[in-house]
Amino acid sequence: MFICIPCCWTENGNTNTWSFCSLFDSLMTDRGDGPIGSLPEHLLVEILTRLPTHEWVQTSCVSKHWASMFRGEYLWQTAIARKWPSAGFRKRWPGPIPRGSARRFQALYVSENLVPSGGKIDELVGHTYLYLKEQLERLAVPPSSILHGTIIDQFIACGRTGEKAHELASNIWIAVIDNLEENQQTFMLLKHLAQEGDFFLPFPYSRSYKVLWRVFDKLFTDFRDCFSGGDYHEALAGAKSRFQPVPSSWLGH
């Protein structure tokens, strides 16, 4: 199933927004059975991959043929080559990649746009982000210590130092937390993470206080209205037991 990441990029830094809009309107008018739809598949792929990616979901619904192109490998391989021409020379995710090139496109996008990594595109970071996000969106979420340790082990196995693995894992946790949907499920997840006990594990497996701070910060700012009075004071007491002083933005319910 095609999952589009909402984003937009420019080609060579000088994209003509009007021409993109005109092209998109032509594609929508064409509906897959006009002059554009009759083009050879490799030319169609060239056209489609030049559109901003936030238009791809709608474009893939134009016809069954176009939808099948988005489910295939060739379109995504072309998009990767266009957006990240040197991606083929970078270190790849060890082992099979779920959902092929579409998944790889998402990982590269995440690395470039969602997780701070010193201006570098790190495909391993992108895949780890996607893995963690999927785990946190499950109905039965594994303990955060298990998830954190798995991520640390993965980075160390790929040649990162313990210190670098801990830094990357912390950045990924924060990026995932910041990009979760604001709904009841996320509120319950953050409450669960805040209430988990401290795990006294050796570095780099120790729990990141930077991540825990972000959990509480999101609870007390974005989800404050979701608390009942008793739950709020219990969560605030937990925050005060870990951080002193707590910011004024966390206070008041």
mmCIF file of C-alpha atoms in Angstrom:
data_model
loop_
_atom_site.group_PDB
_atom_site.id
_atom_site.type_symbol
_atom_site.label_atom_id
_atom_site.label_comp_id
_atom_site.label_asym_id
_atom_site.label_seq_id
_atom_site.Cartn_x
_atom_site.Cartn_y
_atom_site.Cartn_z
ATOM 1 C CA MET A 1 0.000 0.000 0.000
ATOM 2 C CA PHE A 2 1.343 3.430 -0.963
ATOM 3 C CA ILE A 3 1.938 5.770 1.949
ATOM 4 C CA CYS A 4 2.904 9.296 1.007
ATOM 5 C CA ILE A 5 4.982 11.536 3.240
ATOM 6 C CA PRO A 6 3.654 15.086 3.166
ATOM 7 C CA CYS A 7 6.495 17.174 1.829
ATOM 8 C CA CYS A 8 7.531 19.358 -1.057
ATOM 9 C CA TRP A 9 10.899 19.925 -2.612
ATOM 10 C CA THR A 10 12.322 22.117 -5.355
ATOM 11 C CA GLU A 11 14.283 20.985 -8.363
ATOM 12 C CA ASN A 12 17.739 22.595 -8.538
ATOM 13 C CA GLY A 13 16.519 25.335 -6.211
ATOM 14 C CA ASN A 14 14.512 27.155 -8.921
ATOM 15 C CA THR A 15 11.210 25.334 -9.200
ATOM 16 C CA ASN A 16 8.560 27.224 -11.103
ATOM 17 C CA THR A 17 5.550 26.831 -8.805
ATOM 18 C CA TRP A 18 3.143 27.885 -11.525
ATOM 19 C CA SER A 19 4.449 25.237 -13.952
ATOM 20 C CA PHE A 20 4.050 22.539 -11.276
ATOM 21 C CA CYS A 21 0.455 23.651 -10.652
ATOM 22 C CA SER A 22 -0.196 23.699 -14.391
ATOM 23 C CA LEU A 23 1.277 20.211 -14.776
ATOM 24 C CA PHE A 24 -0.781 18.888 -11.866
ATOM 25 C CA ASP A 25 -3.978 20.404 -13.310
ATOM 26 C CA SER A 26 -3.192 18.791 -16.663
ATOM 27 C CA LEU A 27 -2.709 15.408 -15.017
ATOM 28 C CA MET A 28 -6.002 15.700 -13.137
ATOM 29 C CA THR A 29 -7.843 16.789 -16.304
ATOM 30 C CA ASP A 30 -6.230 14.027 -18.337
ATOM 31 C CA ARG A 31 -7.589 11.368 -15.918
ATOM 32 C CA GLY A 32 -5.135 8.799 -17.243
ATOM 33 C CA ASP A 33 -6.818 8.203 -20.622
ATOM 34 C CA GLY A 34 -5.855 11.388 -22.472
ATOM 35 C CA PRO A 35 -2.598 12.389 -24.202
ATOM 36 C CA ILE A 36 -0.566 12.241 -20.979
ATOM 37 C CA GLY A 37 -2.019 8.899 -19.945
ATOM 38 C CA SER A 38 -1.084 7.379 -23.297
ATOM 39 C CA LEU A 39 2.615 8.152 -22.865
ATOM 40 C CA PRO A 40 5.069 5.263 -22.335
ATOM 41 C CA GLU A 41 5.435 4.308 -18.674
ATOM 42 C CA HIS A 42 9.013 5.557 -18.324
ATOM 43 C CA LEU A 43 7.931 9.033 -19.502
ATOM 44 C CA LEU A 44 4.937 8.992 -17.168
ATOM 45 C CA VAL A 45 7.270 8.178 -14.284
ATOM 46 C CA GLU A 46 9.508 11.093 -15.253
ATOM 47 C CA ILE A 47 6.492 13.419 -15.162
ATOM 48 C CA LEU A 48 5.009 12.084 -11.933
ATOM 49 C CA THR A 49 8.271 12.187 -9.985
ATOM 50 C CA ARG A 50 8.710 15.865 -10.872
ATOM 51 C CA LEU A 51 5.522 16.741 -8.995
ATOM 52 C CA PRO A 52 5.760 17.831 -5.339
ATOM 53 C CA THR A 53 5.260 14.676 -3.290
ATOM 54 C CA HIS A 54 2.246 16.079 -1.428
ATOM 55 C CA GLU A 55 0.380 15.707 -4.754
ATOM 56 C CA TRP A 56 1.245 12.027 -5.177
ATOM 57 C CA VAL A 57 -1.676 10.599 -3.203
ATOM 58 C CA GLN A 58 -4.203 12.387 -5.399
ATOM 59 C CA THR A 59 -2.239 11.601 -8.554
ATOM 60 C CA SER A 60 -2.103 7.888 -7.738
ATOM 61 C CA CYS A 61 -5.930 7.858 -7.665
ATOM 62 C CA VAL A 62 -6.285 9.099 -11.251
ATOM 63 C CA SER A 63 -6.355 5.587 -12.749
ATOM 64 C CA LYS A 64 -5.679 1.966 -11.874
ATOM 65 C CA HIS A 65 -2.584 2.054 -14.079
ATOM 66 C CA TRP A 66 -1.127 5.036 -12.241
ATOM 67 C CA ALA A 67 -1.957 3.450 -8.899
ATOM 68 C CA SER A 68 -0.057 0.320 -9.956
ATOM 69 C CA MET A 69 2.943 2.488 -10.858
ATOM 70 C CA PHE A 70 3.016 3.874 -7.314
ATOM 71 C CA ARG A 71 2.880 0.329 -5.967
ATOM 72 C CA GLY A 72 5.817 -0.719 -8.124
ATOM 73 C CA GLU A 73 9.547 -0.283 -7.705
ATOM 74 C CA TYR A 74 10.491 1.714 -10.797
ATOM 75 C CA LEU A 75 8.733 4.962 -9.861
ATOM 76 C CA TRP A 76 10.255 5.003 -6.372
ATOM 77 C CA GLN A 77 13.724 4.127 -7.662
ATOM 78 C CA THR A 78 13.451 7.018 -10.128
ATOM 79 C CA ALA A 79 12.267 9.379 -7.382
ATOM 80 C CA ILE A 80 15.197 8.391 -5.152
ATOM 81 C CA ALA A 81 17.689 8.875 -7.989
ATOM 82 C CA ARG A 82 16.214 12.299 -8.747
ATOM 83 C CA LYS A 83 16.029 13.554 -5.172
ATOM 84 C CA TRP A 84 19.140 11.870 -3.721
ATOM 85 C CA PRO A 85 21.454 11.014 -6.656
ATOM 86 C CA SER A 86 24.250 9.884 -4.338
ATOM 87 C CA ALA A 87 21.992 7.626 -2.237
ATOM 88 C CA GLY A 88 23.261 4.545 -4.039
ATOM 89 C CA PHE A 89 26.773 5.209 -2.718
ATOM 90 C CA ARG A 90 25.759 5.628 0.920
ATOM 91 C CA LYS A 91 25.684 2.893 3.502
ATOM 92 C CA ARG A 92 22.417 0.999 3.172
ATOM 93 C CA TRP A 93 20.140 -0.432 5.846
ATOM 94 C CA PRO A 94 21.554 -3.898 6.677
ATOM 95 C CA GLY A 95 19.160 -6.662 5.690
ATOM 96 C CA PRO A 96 15.942 -6.586 3.656
ATOM 97 C CA ILE A 97 14.016 -3.324 3.465
ATOM 98 C CA PRO A 98 10.266 -3.649 4.131
ATOM 99 C CA ARG A 99 8.122 -2.499 1.204
ATOM 100 C CA GLY A 100 11.116 -1.969 -1.053
ATOM 101 C CA SER A 101 12.003 1.367 -2.615
ATOM 102 C CA ALA A 102 8.877 3.144 -1.334
ATOM 103 C CA ARG A 103 10.048 2.467 2.209
ATOM 104 C CA ARG A 104 13.556 3.572 1.317
ATOM 105 C CA PHE A 105 12.222 6.849 -0.084
ATOM 106 C CA GLN A 106 10.423 7.502 3.204
ATOM 107 C CA ALA A 107 13.566 6.718 5.202
ATOM 108 C CA LEU A 108 15.697 9.105 3.150
ATOM 109 C CA TYR A 109 13.080 11.841 3.438
ATOM 110 C CA VAL A 110 12.837 11.376 7.216
ATOM 111 C CA SER A 111 16.610 11.548 7.577
ATOM 112 C CA GLU A 112 16.782 14.759 5.566
ATOM 113 C CA ASN A 113 13.793 16.551 7.074
ATOM 114 C CA LEU A 114 12.678 15.190 10.454
ATOM 115 C CA VAL A 115 15.707 13.974 12.417
ATOM 116 C CA PRO A 116 18.647 16.353 13.024
ATOM 117 C CA SER A 117 21.834 14.664 11.871
ATOM 118 C CA GLY A 118 24.298 17.461 11.254
ATOM 119 C CA GLY A 119 23.139 18.164 7.716
ATOM 120 C CA LYS A 120 23.891 14.619 6.585
ATOM 121 C CA ILE A 121 21.404 12.186 5.075
ATOM 122 C CA ASP A 122 21.606 8.933 7.019
ATOM 123 C CA GLU A 123 19.324 6.217 5.693
ATOM 124 C CA LEU A 124 19.836 4.145 8.842
ATOM 125 C CA VAL A 125 18.401 7.003 10.896
ATOM 126 C CA GLY A 126 15.360 7.173 8.632
ATOM 127 C CA HIS A 127 14.613 3.463 8.880
ATOM 128 C CA THR A 128 15.037 3.563 12.653
ATOM 129 C CA TYR A 129 12.578 6.461 12.885
ATOM 130 C CA LEU A 130 10.000 4.512 10.865
ATOM 131 C CA TYR A 131 10.541 1.409 13.000
ATOM 132 C CA LEU A 132 10.105 3.309 16.279
ATOM 133 C CA LYS A 133 7.032 5.191 15.048
ATOM 134 C CA GLU A 134 5.356 1.934 14.030
ATOM 135 C CA GLN A 135 6.143 0.345 17.396
ATOM 136 C CA LEU A 136 4.729 3.318 19.323
ATOM 137 C CA GLU A 137 1.538 3.264 17.240
ATOM 138 C CA ARG A 138 0.780 -0.356 18.131
ATOM 139 C CA LEU A 139 -2.039 -1.096 20.548
ATOM 140 C CA ALA A 140 0.384 -2.998 22.797
ATOM 141 C CA VAL A 141 3.518 -0.838 22.932
ATOM 142 C CA PRO A 142 6.737 -2.648 23.968
ATOM 143 C CA PRO A 143 8.583 -1.201 26.989
ATOM 144 C CA SER A 144 10.571 1.869 26.009
ATOM 145 C CA SER A 145 13.724 0.313 27.486
ATOM 146 C CA ILE A 146 13.427 -2.581 25.013
ATOM 147 C CA LEU A 147 12.859 -0.254 22.067
ATOM 148 C CA HIS A 148 15.709 2.037 23.125
ATOM 149 C CA GLY A 149 18.088 -0.903 23.589
ATOM 150 C CA THR A 150 17.157 -2.368 20.203
ATOM 151 C CA ILE A 151 17.895 0.945 18.501
ATOM 152 C CA ILE A 152 21.215 1.321 20.337
ATOM 153 C CA ASP A 153 22.253 -2.226 19.364
ATOM 154 C CA GLN A 154 21.341 -1.561 15.728
ATOM 155 C CA PHE A 155 23.497 1.560 15.519
ATOM 156 C CA ILE A 156 26.440 -0.077 17.291
ATOM 157 C CA ALA A 157 26.185 -3.061 14.916
ATOM 158 C CA CYS A 158 26.400 -0.565 12.046
ATOM 159 C CA GLY A 159 29.643 0.913 13.356
ATOM 160 C CA ARG A 160 28.466 3.821 15.509
ATOM 161 C CA THR A 161 30.145 4.446 18.847
ATOM 162 C CA GLY A 162 28.086 4.062 22.014
ATOM 163 C CA GLU A 163 28.013 7.839 22.480
ATOM 164 C CA LYS A 164 26.891 8.463 18.896
ATOM 165 C CA ALA A 165 24.296 5.672 19.101
ATOM 166 C CA HIS A 166 22.816 7.237 22.253
ATOM 167 C CA GLU A 167 22.712 10.679 20.623
ATOM 168 C CA LEU A 168 21.043 9.374 17.453
ATOM 169 C CA ALA A 169 18.541 7.278 19.405
ATOM 170 C CA SER A 170 17.585 10.291 21.542
ATOM 171 C CA ASN A 171 17.128 12.503 18.473
ATOM 172 C CA ILE A 172 14.951 9.848 16.833
ATOM 173 C CA TRP A 173 12.767 9.449 19.925
ATOM 174 C CA ILE A 174 12.196 13.213 20.080
ATOM 175 C CA ALA A 175 11.449 13.450 16.345
ATOM 176 C CA VAL A 176 8.907 10.622 16.556
ATOM 177 C CA ILE A 177 7.226 12.136 19.625
ATOM 178 C CA ASP A 178 7.032 15.525 17.902
ATOM 179 C CA ASN A 179 5.382 14.007 14.810
ATOM 180 C CA LEU A 180 2.742 11.814 16.438
ATOM 181 C CA GLU A 181 -0.852 12.790 15.735
ATOM 182 C CA GLU A 182 -2.536 14.839 18.435
ATOM 183 C CA ASN A 183 -5.231 12.380 19.479
ATOM 184 C CA GLN A 184 -6.322 10.324 22.468
ATOM 185 C CA GLN A 185 -4.045 7.427 21.551
ATOM 186 C CA THR A 186 -0.990 9.701 21.609
ATOM 187 C CA PHE A 187 -2.077 11.198 24.936
ATOM 188 C CA MET A 188 -2.336 7.712 26.463
ATOM 189 C CA LEU A 189 1.050 6.758 24.981
ATOM 190 C CA LEU A 190 2.772 9.831 26.442
ATOM 191 C CA LYS A 191 1.180 9.190 29.838
ATOM 192 C CA HIS A 192 2.468 5.612 29.675
ATOM 193 C CA LEU A 193 5.997 6.756 28.790
ATOM 194 C CA ALA A 194 5.945 9.339 31.590
ATOM 195 C CA GLN A 195 4.818 6.766 34.146
ATOM 196 C CA GLU A 196 7.374 4.106 33.238
ATOM 197 C CA GLY A 197 9.878 3.586 36.020
ATOM 198 C CA ASP A 198 13.499 4.584 35.711
ATOM 199 C CA PHE A 199 15.703 1.823 34.378
ATOM 200 C CA PHE A 200 19.211 1.815 35.789
ATOM 201 C CA LEU A 201 21.069 0.547 32.746
ATOM 202 C CA PRO A 202 24.674 1.264 31.753
ATOM 203 C CA PHE A 203 25.421 3.899 29.130
ATOM 204 C CA PRO A 204 24.522 3.986 26.243
ATOM 205 C CA TYR A 205 21.402 1.982 27.150
ATOM 206 C CA SER A 206 20.402 4.381 29.931
ATOM 207 C CA ARG A 207 17.212 6.337 29.479
ATOM 208 C CA SER A 208 17.643 9.749 27.899
ATOM 209 C CA TYR A 209 16.428 12.572 30.134
ATOM 210 C CA LYS A 210 16.215 14.752 27.040
ATOM 211 C CA VAL A 211 13.547 12.392 25.687
ATOM 212 C CA LEU A 212 11.710 12.190 29.011
ATOM 213 C CA TRP A 213 11.693 15.989 29.225
ATOM 214 C CA ARG A 214 10.075 16.149 25.775
ATOM 215 C CA VAL A 215 7.427 13.605 26.840
ATOM 216 C CA PHE A 216 6.417 15.729 29.837
ATOM 217 C CA ASP A 217 6.656 18.969 27.863
ATOM 218 C CA LYS A 218 4.286 17.659 25.204
ATOM 219 C CA LEU A 219 1.880 16.339 27.838
ATOM 220 C CA PHE A 220 1.714 19.632 29.738
ATOM 221 C CA THR A 221 1.522 21.889 26.677
ATOM 222 C CA ASP A 222 -0.209 20.085 23.796
ATOM 223 C CA PHE A 223 -2.359 17.713 25.870
ATOM 224 C CA ARG A 224 -3.045 19.654 29.073
ATOM 225 C CA ASP A 225 -6.802 19.775 28.433
ATOM 226 C CA CYS A 226 -6.919 15.965 28.194
ATOM 227 C CA PHE A 227 -6.011 15.546 31.875
ATOM 228 C CA SER A 228 -8.491 15.141 34.665
ATOM 229 C CA GLY A 229 -7.555 17.098 37.797
ATOM 230 C CA GLY A 230 -6.168 14.077 39.647
ATOM 231 C CA ASP A 231 -4.235 12.743 36.642
ATOM 232 C CA TYR A 232 -2.669 16.154 36.030
ATOM 233 C CA HIS A 233 -1.379 16.512 39.581
ATOM 234 C CA GLU A 234 -0.063 12.937 39.539
ATOM 235 C CA ALA A 235 1.800 13.568 36.280
ATOM 236 C CA LEU A 236 3.145 16.889 37.569
ATOM 237 C CA ALA A 237 4.409 15.199 40.729
ATOM 238 C CA GLY A 238 6.212 12.666 38.541
ATOM 239 C CA ALA A 239 7.781 15.468 36.529
ATOM 240 C CA LYS A 240 8.915 17.329 39.668
ATOM 241 C CA SER A 241 10.542 14.157 40.993
ATOM 242 C CA ARG A 242 12.759 14.061 37.899
ATOM 243 C CA PHE A 243 13.278 17.705 36.958
ATOM 244 C CA GLN A 244 13.893 20.737 39.148
ATOM 245 C CA PRO A 245 12.767 23.343 38.537
ATOM 246 C CA VAL A 246 9.947 22.570 36.106
ATOM 247 C CA PRO A 247 9.085 25.299 33.575
ATOM 248 C CA SER A 248 6.161 27.585 34.345
ATOM 249 C CA SER A 249 4.451 26.464 31.109
ATOM 250 C CA TRP A 250 3.837 23.073 32.744
ATOM 251 C CA LEU A 251 1.933 24.589 35.656
ATOM 252 C CA GLY A 252 -1.769 25.298 35.910
ATOM 253 C CA HIS A 253 -4.705 23.126 34.948
#
